[in-house]
Amino acid sequence: MKHSQDMNEDVAEILISEDQIRVKVAEIGKRISADYAGRELTLVSVLKGSLPFMADLMRQIELPLRIDLMEVSSYGGTSTESSGLVRILKDLSAPIDGRDVLLVEDIIDTGLTLNYLLRYLRGKNPKSIKVCSLLDKQARRLVEIPIDYVGFEIPDAFVVGYGLDFGEVYRNLRFVGVLRPEAYES
Amino acid sequence: MSETGAPRDPQAENAFAHASEAEFAHILDFYQVAWEYEPQVFPILWDLDGNVLESFAPDFFLPDLDLFVELTTLQQHLVRKKNRKVRRMRELYPNLRIKLFYARDFRALMVKYGRSALVSELSGALGQVGPHQNQEAGVEIAGSGGPAVGRPLDLSMPGSAALDTVGPHDRRSRGARRRAVRRAAAAYAPNSTAT
């Protein structure tokens, strides 16, 4: 994969600006604060893409809360080809039974990963489990799962930035942008 | 779960009409989503005598999601016929959920999983596993030698169709499946006998 030294050169357009993200994250945080008032909330972030969103969102929620991190393997990853099955690469560090859990995602497209994660987490007997995603790419949806908190519905385009990568690059862009096809076409 | 967790089996791979379908099945397996390959055949066109003239067998059924998926990796301008079939199926069976995955969707999936280099060999004519027939035609049934020219076609839905199934986990050859479809269609059609 080839990418420019200046990552901005690989971005065809800025889809969601830094300011738009900031406003939206504050808005979601306010809603979550109201919805979970008086309850014991655990935010579970799915590595690696949701890290920036999680970091910003948790600071917009005015409740005592816990955070935890999970990572699952992705299809096509070399480390998983021997088993051919999705694997938990990093599990929760604390039990969630009896707690209200909010799964924090960067983007939901096919819903396959989310579907797997929800089944896995439900097996740990949380009191409730809801989903919060910064981006929702409905056009690619295969598994219909209700998303309780959505930042932006986005068109069918390959997006990077604000945690989203291509080949592990572009995660540190402050905005969400559409990647130029030349950057991912071999 | 029909195939979930199963190791890659070359014979099973050959059961798919197209390499993209095998890849799609691997993705579903990876994420532990149950699937069945072409388990049902839906009549979509009848003549005035009730004989099935055309049917459609979506590539996958995902039982846990109650969703049919039709995968096509042909170029967008070549999918007109498949679009028509899916549209017709939605009209006739409005309670069924079907998703059409186009070449661009498949390509995006491959890019997402870092497998963009495989897109060409898994798509279009290159990805066909069986004889190089036009997969775009899908499963076509001609009741008695195909729709006769000038013969009026009945485009109305014949009540709530009791859909025949070719059978889940079907690993027969495409020819065998086509024969099964013909038998199913013949059995479905009123006033006809299975051949």
Tab-separated table of N, CA and C in Angstrom, chain A residues 19-156:
chain	number	residue	atom	x	y	z
A	19	ASP	N	-14.782	20.406	13.684
A	19	ASP	CA	-15.806	21.141	14.437
A	19	ASP	C	-17.124	20.378	14.494
A	20	GLN	N	-17.501	19.818	13.363
A	20	GLN	CA	-18.750	19.044	13.336
A	20	GLN	C	-18.676	17.846	14.288
A	21	ILE	N	-17.521	17.218	14.318
A	21	ILE	CA	-17.346	16.069	15.229
A	21	ILE	C	-17.480	16.531	16.674
A	22	ARG	N	-16.819	17.655	16.990
A	22	ARG	CA	-16.833	18.141	18.371
A	22	ARG	C	-18.258	18.433	18.837
A	23	VAL	N	-19.009	19.109	17.985
A	23	VAL	CA	-20.393	19.457	18.332
A	23	VAL	C	-21.236	18.189	18.519
A	24	LYS	N	-21.067	17.265	17.592
A	24	LYS	CA	-21.879	16.037	17.645
A	24	LYS	C	-21.537	15.188	18.865
A	25	VAL	N	-20.263	15.084	19.173
A	25	VAL	CA	-19.854	14.272	20.325
A	25	VAL	C	-20.426	14.866	21.612
A	26	ALA	N	-20.420	16.194	21.698
A	26	ALA	CA	-20.988	16.850	22.885
A	26	ALA	C	-22.484	16.565	22.986
A	27	GLU	N	-23.124	16.591	21.853
A	27	GLU	CA	-24.566	16.336	21.802
A	27	GLU	C	-24.885	14.896	22.252
A	28	ILE	N	-24.119	13.955	21.753
A	28	ILE	CA	-24.342	12.556	22.141
A	28	ILE	C	-24.051	12.370	23.630
A	29	GLY	N	-22.973	12.985	24.079
A	29	GLY	CA	-22.617	12.877	25.493
A	29	GLY	C	-23.727	13.397	26.402
A	30	LYS	N	-24.354	14.464	25.973
A	30	LYS	CA	-25.445	15.050	26.761
A	30	LYS	C	-26.631	14.080	26.816
A	31	ARG	N	-26.929	13.486	25.678
A	31	ARG	CA	-28.050	12.530	25.624
A	31	ARG	C	-27.773	11.327	26.520
A	32	ILE	N	-26.552	10.822	26.435
A	32	ILE	CA	-26.195	9.653	27.244
A	32	ILE	C	-26.260	10.001	28.727
A	33	SER	N	-25.773	11.181	29.074
A	33	SER	CA	-25.799	11.611	30.480
A	33	SER	C	-27.226	11.618	31.001
A	34	ALA	N	-28.149	12.088	30.178
A	34	ALA	CA	-29.552	12.146	30.598
A	34	ALA	C	-30.160	10.751	30.669
A	35	ASP	N	-29.871	9.954	29.667
A	35	ASP	CA	-30.491	8.616	29.597
A	35	ASP	C	-30.014	7.685	30.708
A	36	TYR	N	-28.770	7.855	31.136
A	36	TYR	CA	-28.209	6.932	32.117
A	36	TYR	C	-28.070	7.552	33.512
A	37	ALA	N	-28.726	8.640	33.730
A	37	ALA	CA	-28.608	9.311	35.040
A	37	ALA	C	-28.981	8.344	36.160
A	38	GLY	N	-28.118	8.260	37.165
A	38	GLY	CA	-28.380	7.411	38.325
A	38	GLY	C	-28.067	5.939	38.103
A	39	ARG	N	-27.495	5.616	36.967
A	39	ARG	CA	-27.188	4.203	36.690
A	39	ARG	C	-25.677	3.983	36.604
A	40	GLU	N	-25.289	2.704	36.587
A	40	GLU	CA	-23.869	2.369	36.563
A	40	GLU	C	-23.445	2.028	35.142
A	41	LEU	N	-22.854	2.976	34.497
A	41	LEU	CA	-22.537	2.823	33.076
A	41	LEU	C	-21.085	2.372	32.855
A	42	THR	N	-20.947	1.425	31.933
A	42	THR	CA	-19.619	1.021	31.470
A	42	THR	C	-19.537	1.264	29.969
A	43	LEU	N	-18.580	2.049	29.565
A	43	LEU	CA	-18.340	2.249	28.128
A	43	LEU	C	-17.331	1.210	27.664
A	44	VAL	N	-17.682	0.491	26.609
A	44	VAL	CA	-16.749	-0.493	26.045
A	44	VAL	C	-16.365	-0.028	24.651
A	45	SER	N	-15.101	0.261	24.479
A	45	SER	CA	-14.601	0.737	23.200
A	45	SER	C	-13.991	-0.421	22.424
A	46	VAL	N	-14.253	-0.412	21.124
A	46	VAL	CA	-13.715	-1.482	20.277
A	46	VAL	C	-12.485	-0.951	19.544
A	47	LEU	N	-11.358	-1.499	19.912
A	47	LEU	CA	-10.091	-1.058	19.321
A	47	LEU	C	-10.007	-1.446	17.850
A	48	LYS	N	-9.255	-0.717	17.063
A	48	LYS	CA	-8.539	0.478	17.481
A	48	LYS	C	-9.286	1.738	17.052
A	49	GLY	N	-10.198	1.541	16.103
A	49	GLY	CA	-10.799	2.689	15.439
A	49	GLY	C	-11.594	3.632	16.322
A	50	SER	N	-12.177	3.090	17.387
A	50	SER	CA	-13.062	3.955	18.180
A	50	SER	C	-12.335	4.724	19.277
A	51	LEU	N	-11.012	4.572	19.350
A	51	LEU	CA	-10.264	5.228	20.439
A	51	LEU	C	-10.478	6.737	20.516
A	52	PRO	N	-10.294	7.503	19.421
A	52	PRO	CA	-10.493	8.956	19.534
A	52	PRO	C	-11.924	9.319	19.935
A	53	PHE	N	-12.896	8.606	19.355
A	53	PHE	CA	-14.290	8.873	19.678
A	53	PHE	C	-14.551	8.580	21.155
A	54	MET	N	-14.053	7.466	21.626
A	54	MET	CA	-14.222	7.086	23.033
A	54	MET	C	-13.604	8.139	23.950
A	55	ALA	N	-12.396	8.558	23.600
A	55	ALA	CA	-11.685	9.528	24.453
A	55	ALA	C	-12.449	10.837	24.544
A	56	ASP	N	-13.007	11.267	23.427
A	56	ASP	CA	-13.764	12.528	23.432
A	56	ASP	C	-15.134	12.348	24.072
A	57	LEU	N	-15.781	11.232	23.770
A	57	LEU	CA	-17.139	11.014	24.267
A	57	LEU	C	-17.172	10.892	25.787
A	58	MET	N	-16.245	10.146	26.348
A	58	MET	CA	-16.285	9.918	27.800
A	58	MET	C	-16.158	11.243	28.575
A	59	ARG	N	-15.484	12.188	27.959
A	59	ARG	CA	-15.319	13.484	28.644
A	59	ARG	C	-16.525	14.391	28.467
A	60	GLN	N	-17.471	13.941	27.658
A	60	GLN	CA	-18.710	14.702	27.479
A	60	GLN	C	-19.871	14.071	28.251
A	61	ILE	N	-19.588	12.985	28.945
A	61	ILE	CA	-20.629	12.322	29.736
A	61	ILE	C	-20.436	12.707	31.200
A	62	GLU	N	-21.456	13.311	31.750
A	62	GLU	CA	-21.324	13.826	33.116
A	62	GLU	C	-21.913	12.827	34.109
A	63	LEU	N	-21.305	11.669	34.139
A	63	LEU	CA	-21.724	10.609	35.056
A	63	LEU	C	-20.475	9.884	35.520
A	64	PRO	N	-20.524	9.293	36.717
A	64	PRO	CA	-19.415	8.403	37.068
A	64	PRO	C	-19.514	7.165	36.185
A	65	LEU	N	-18.451	6.825	35.518
A	65	LEU	CA	-18.524	5.663	34.627
A	65	LEU	C	-17.206	4.899	34.613
A	66	ARG	N	-17.292	3.685	34.127
A	66	ARG	CA	-16.087	2.880	33.919
A	66	ARG	C	-15.864	2.763	32.413
A	67	ILE	N	-14.627	2.554	32.057
A	67	ILE	CA	-14.358	2.269	30.644
A	67	ILE	C	-13.621	0.942	30.527
A	68	ASP	N	-13.806	0.307	29.408
A	68	ASP	CA	-13.080	-0.927	29.132
A	68	ASP	C	-12.806	-0.981	27.630
A	69	LEU	N	-11.872	-1.819	27.256
A	69	LEU	CA	-11.461	-1.909	25.858
A	69	LEU	C	-11.508	-3.353	25.377
A	70	MET	N	-11.931	-3.503	24.136
A	70	MET	CA	-11.919	-4.826	23.524
A	70	MET	C	-11.291	-4.731	22.143
A	71	GLU	N	-10.732	-5.827	21.689
A	71	GLU	CA	-10.264	-5.871	20.314
A	71	GLU	C	-10.591	-7.236	19.731
A	72	VAL	N	-11.115	-7.231	18.527
A	72	VAL	CA	-11.425	-8.508	17.860
A	72	VAL	C	-10.671	-8.564	16.537
A	73	SER	N	-10.383	-9.778	16.129
A	73	SER	CA	-9.669	-9.933	14.866
A	73	SER	C	-10.600	-9.604	13.705
A	74	SER	N	-9.988	-9.225	12.605
A	74	SER	CA	-10.766	-8.862	11.422
A	74	SER	C	-10.535	-9.901	10.337
A	75	TYR	N	-11.524	-10.128	9.532
A	75	TYR	CA	-11.392	-11.092	8.434
A	75	TYR	C	-10.228	-10.697	7.527
A	76	GLY	N	-9.448	-11.687	7.155
A	76	GLY	CA	-8.328	-11.405	6.262
A	76	GLY	C	-7.036	-11.156	6.988
A	77	GLY	N	-7.124	-11.014	8.299
A	77	GLY	CA	-5.911	-10.792	9.076
A	77	GLY	C	-5.086	-12.061	9.138
A	78	THR	N	-3.792	-11.951	8.988
A	78	THR	CA	-2.951	-13.144	8.914
A	78	THR	C	-2.965	-13.939	10.216
A	79	SER	N	-3.150	-13.254	11.337
A	79	SER	CA	-3.074	-13.957	12.613
A	79	SER	C	-4.248	-14.898	12.829
A	80	THR	N	-5.262	-14.797	12.008
A	80	THR	CA	-6.448	-15.599	12.268
A	80	THR	C	-6.708	-16.631	11.181
A	81	GLU	N	-5.870	-16.656	10.192
A	81	GLU	CA	-6.173	-17.533	9.068
A	81	GLU	C	-6.135	-19.006	9.435
A	82	SER	N	-5.398	-19.336	10.492
A	82	SER	CA	-5.330	-20.747	10.861
A	82	SER	C	-6.678	-21.245	11.365
A	83	SER	N	-7.379	-20.421	12.113
A	83	SER	CA	-8.653	-20.879	12.655
A	83	SER	C	-9.817	-20.504	11.738
A	84	GLY	N	-9.672	-19.400	11.012
A	84	GLY	CA	-10.752	-18.971	10.141
A	84	GLY	C	-11.953	-18.455	10.889
A	85	LEU	N	-11.795	-18.136	12.144
A	85	LEU	CA	-12.907	-17.623	12.941
A	85	LEU	C	-12.495	-16.336	13.643
A	86	VAL	N	-13.457	-15.471	13.823
A	86	VAL	CA	-13.194	-14.239	14.552
A	86	VAL	C	-12.736	-14.598	15.973
A	87	ARG	N	-11.784	-13.826	16.466
A	87	ARG	CA	-11.261	-14.099	17.808
A	87	ARG	C	-11.229	-12.819	18.625
A	88	ILE	N	-11.385	-12.974	19.907
A	88	ILE	CA	-11.218	-11.842	20.815
A	88	ILE	C	-9.717	-11.682	21.060
A	89	LEU	N	-9.161	-10.586	20.589
A	89	LEU	CA	-7.728	-10.354	20.775
A	89	LEU	C	-7.453	-9.701	22.122
A	90	LYS	N	-8.419	-8.895	22.564
A	90	LYS	CA	-8.313	-8.312	23.906
A	90	LYS	C	-9.707	-8.325	24.528
A	91	ASP	N	-9.801	-9.003	25.638
A	91	ASP	CA	-11.112	-9.134	26.289
A	91	ASP	C	-11.289	-8.028	27.337
A	92	LEU	N	-12.481	-7.959	27.871
A	92	LEU	CA	-12.767	-6.996	28.928
A	92	LEU	C	-11.854	-7.259	30.122
A	93	SER	N	-11.513	-6.199	30.825
A	93	SER	CA	-10.640	-6.377	31.980
A	93	SER	C	-11.427	-6.483	33.278
A	94	ALA	N	-12.735	-6.246	33.215
A	94	ALA	CA	-13.565	-6.350	34.424
A	94	ALA	C	-14.927	-6.929	34.041
A	95	PRO	N	-15.577	-7.612	34.981
A	95	PRO	CA	-16.897	-8.177	34.674
A	95	PRO	C	-17.917	-7.073	34.407
A	96	ILE	N	-18.912	-7.413	33.599
A	96	ILE	CA	-19.958	-6.426	33.297
A	96	ILE	C	-21.336	-6.922	33.738
A	97	ASP	N	-21.385	-8.041	34.431
A	97	ASP	CA	-22.687	-8.560	34.838
A	97	ASP	C	-23.395	-7.560	35.763
A	98	GLY	N	-24.643	-7.322	35.449
A	98	GLY	CA	-25.437	-6.386	36.245
A	98	GLY	C	-25.195	-4.923	35.927
A	99	ARG	N	-24.322	-4.652	34.980
A	99	ARG	CA	-24.026	-3.251	34.659
A	99	ARG	C	-24.670	-2.846	33.336
A	100	ASP	N	-24.903	-1.562	33.213
A	100	ASP	CA	-25.376	-1.019	31.934
A	100	ASP	C	-24.150	-0.786	31.051
A	101	VAL	N	-24.190	-1.390	29.895
A	101	VAL	CA	-23.024	-1.323	28.988
A	101	VAL	C	-23.385	-0.530	27.745
A	102	LEU	N	-22.494	0.332	27.352
A	102	LEU	CA	-22.653	1.054	26.086
A	102	LEU	C	-21.440	0.748	25.214
A	103	LEU	N	-21.697	0.053	24.130
A	103	LEU	CA	-20.624	-0.325	23.204
A	103	LEU	C	-20.346	0.861	22.280
A	104	VAL	N	-19.111	1.309	22.273
A	104	VAL	CA	-18.744	2.498	21.498
A	104	VAL	C	-17.967	2.084	20.255
A	105	GLU	N	-18.528	2.387	19.114
A	105	GLU	CA	-17.927	2.014	17.827
A	105	GLU	C	-17.601	3.269	17.016
A	106	ASP	N	-16.608	3.137	16.146
A	106	ASP	CA	-16.293	4.245	15.247
A	106	ASP	C	-17.241	4.253	14.054
A	107	ILE	N	-17.453	3.080	13.471
A	107	ILE	CA	-18.296	2.990	12.277
A	107	ILE	C	-18.983	1.630	12.252
A	108	ILE	N	-20.200	1.623	11.756
A	108	ILE	CA	-20.905	0.365	11.540
A	108	ILE	C	-21.288	0.311	10.075
A	109	ASP	N	-20.766	-0.694	9.391
A	109	ASP	CA	-21.168	-0.856	7.979
A	109	ASP	C	-21.922	-2.163	7.790
A	110	THR	N	-21.224	-3.286	7.633
A	110	THR	CA	-21.967	-4.540	7.453
A	110	THR	C	-22.706	-4.951	8.727
A	111	GLY	N	-22.143	-4.598	9.860
A	111	GLY	CA	-22.727	-4.993	11.141
A	111	GLY	C	-22.266	-6.374	11.593
A	112	LEU	N	-21.379	-7.011	10.833
A	112	LEU	CA	-20.944	-8.371	11.174
A	112	LEU	C	-20.145	-8.402	12.479
A	113	THR	N	-19.209	-7.469	12.615
A	113	THR	CA	-18.407	-7.421	13.838
A	113	THR	C	-19.288	-7.079	15.035
A	114	LEU	N	-20.145	-6.094	14.843
A	114	LEU	CA	-21.032	-5.670	15.931
A	114	LEU	C	-21.949	-6.811	16.361
A	115	ASN	N	-22.469	-7.534	15.406
A	115	ASN	CA	-23.350	-8.668	15.684
A	115	ASN	C	-22.624	-9.701	16.558
A	116	TYR	N	-21.373	-9.963	16.195
A	116	TYR	CA	-20.585	-10.928	16.969
A	116	TYR	C	-20.327	-10.399	18.384
A	117	LEU	N	-19.937	-9.132	18.456
A	117	LEU	CA	-19.610	-8.553	19.762
A	117	LEU	C	-20.817	-8.519	20.696
A	118	LEU	N	-21.960	-8.168	20.147
A	118	LEU	CA	-23.157	-8.095	20.991
A	118	LEU	C	-23.517	-9.473	21.543
A	119	ARG	N	-23.397	-10.481	20.688
A	119	ARG	CA	-23.692	-11.840	21.166
A	119	ARG	C	-22.716	-12.227	22.274
A	120	TYR	N	-21.456	-11.870	22.068
A	120	TYR	CA	-20.426	-12.201	23.057
A	120	TYR	C	-20.691	-11.482	24.382
A	121	LEU	N	-20.982	-10.193	24.290
A	121	LEU	CA	-21.168	-9.403	25.516
A	121	LEU	C	-22.458	-9.776	26.245
A	122	ARG	N	-23.484	-10.114	25.490
A	122	ARG	CA	-24.741	-10.529	26.140
A	122	ARG	C	-24.532	-11.789	26.974
A	123	GLY	N	-23.579	-12.590	26.548
A	123	GLY	CA	-23.254	-13.806	27.298
A	123	GLY	C	-22.620	-13.507	28.648
A	124	LYS	N	-22.245	-12.258	28.879
A	124	LYS	CA	-21.629	-11.878	30.145
A	124	LYS	C	-22.635	-11.229	31.092
A	125	ASN	N	-23.899	-11.363	30.745
A	125	ASN	CA	-25.019	-10.945	31.603
A	125	ASN	C	-25.008	-9.489	32.070
A	126	PRO	N	-24.833	-8.562	31.162
A	126	PRO	CA	-24.966	-7.158	31.574
A	126	PRO	C	-26.438	-6.853	31.867
A	127	LYS	N	-26.667	-5.802	32.616
A	127	LYS	CA	-28.059	-5.406	32.899
A	127	LYS	C	-28.711	-4.926	31.604
A	128	SER	N	-27.958	-4.169	30.830
A	128	SER	CA	-28.444	-3.703	29.531
A	128	SER	C	-27.244	-3.497	28.622
A	129	ILE	N	-27.515	-3.504	27.336
A	129	ILE	CA	-26.421	-3.214	26.409
A	129	ILE	C	-26.978	-2.405	25.240
A	130	LYS	N	-26.340	-1.279	24.990
A	130	LYS	CA	-26.744	-0.429	23.881
A	130	LYS	C	-25.518	-0.122	23.016
A	131	VAL	N	-25.799	0.478	21.872
A	131	VAL	CA	-24.724	0.725	20.902
A	131	VAL	C	-24.663	2.211	20.555
A	132	CYS	N	-23.456	2.713	20.540
A	132	CYS	CA	-23.215	4.096	20.133
A	132	CYS	C	-22.147	4.079	19.039
A	133	SER	N	-22.459	4.663	17.901
A	133	SER	CA	-21.473	4.687	16.819
A	133	SER	C	-21.364	6.102	16.254
A	134	LEU	N	-20.152	6.530	16.032
A	134	LEU	CA	-19.979	7.864	15.455
A	134	LEU	C	-20.530	7.892	14.042
A	135	LEU	N	-20.227	6.831	13.274
A	135	LEU	CA	-20.642	6.814	11.865
A	135	LEU	C	-21.520	5.597	11.575
A	136	ASP	N	-22.451	5.793	10.689
A	136	ASP	CA	-23.349	4.721	10.283
A	136	ASP	C	-23.399	4.692	8.760
A	137	LYS	N	-22.870	3.603	8.188
A	137	LYS	CA	-22.888	3.462	6.729
A	137	LYS	C	-23.965	2.440	6.371
A	138	GLN	N	-25.181	2.915	6.294
A	138	GLN	CA	-26.353	2.050	6.095
A	138	GLN	C	-26.291	1.254	4.798
A	139	ALA	N	-25.700	1.849	3.774
A	139	ALA	CA	-25.708	1.217	2.455
A	139	ALA	C	-25.048	-0.162	2.468
A	140	ARG	N	-24.146	-0.377	3.395
A	140	ARG	CA	-23.417	-1.644	3.448
A	140	ARG	C	-24.006	-2.645	4.445
A	141	ARG	N	-25.116	-2.268	5.070
A	141	ARG	CA	-25.609	-3.078	6.185
A	141	ARG	C	-26.064	-4.463	5.740
A	142	LEU	N	-25.592	-5.453	6.449
A	142	LEU	CA	-26.017	-6.828	6.228
A	142	LEU	C	-26.833	-7.287	7.440
A	143	VAL	N	-26.316	-6.990	8.608
A	143	VAL	CA	-27.002	-7.365	9.844
A	143	VAL	C	-27.683	-6.124	10.405
A	144	GLU	N	-29.000	-6.172	10.438
A	144	GLU	CA	-29.749	-5.011	10.945
A	144	GLU	C	-29.752	-5.031	12.476
A	145	ILE	N	-29.041	-4.101	13.048
A	145	ILE	CA	-28.965	-3.992	14.505
A	145	ILE	C	-29.323	-2.558	14.872
A	146	PRO	N	-30.247	-2.381	15.805
A	146	PRO	CA	-30.580	-1.012	16.204
A	146	PRO	C	-29.374	-0.308	16.825
A	147	ILE	N	-29.100	0.877	16.344
A	147	ILE	CA	-28.010	1.669	16.926
A	147	ILE	C	-28.664	2.783	17.737
A	148	ASP	N	-28.371	2.808	19.018
A	148	ASP	CA	-29.078	3.709	19.920
A	148	ASP	C	-28.599	5.149	19.817
A	149	TYR	N	-27.328	5.321	19.582
A	149	TYR	CA	-26.776	6.669	19.434
A	149	TYR	C	-25.921	6.707	18.164
A	150	VAL	N	-26.318	7.533	17.216
A	150	VAL	CA	-25.584	7.645	15.951
A	150	VAL	C	-25.123	9.085	15.773
A	151	GLY	N	-23.859	9.239	15.431
A	151	GLY	CA	-23.350	10.581	15.170
A	151	GLY	C	-23.754	11.060	13.787
A	152	PHE	N	-23.285	10.365	12.767
A	152	PHE	CA	-23.525	10.784	11.385
A	152	PHE	C	-23.836	9.574	10.510
A	153	GLU	N	-24.854	9.705	9.705
A	153	GLU	CA	-25.059	8.717	8.658
A	153	GLU	C	-24.233	9.166	7.466
A	154	ILE	N	-23.432	8.254	6.951
A	154	ILE	CA	-22.517	8.658	5.880
A	154	ILE	C	-22.812	7.893	4.585
A	155	PRO	N	-22.434	8.464	3.466
A	155	PRO	CA	-22.661	7.790	2.181
A	155	PRO	C	-21.714	6.608	2.007
A	156	ASP	N	-21.935	5.906	0.926
A	156	ASP	CA	-21.165	4.709	0.641
A	156	ASP	C	-19.804	5.089	0.053
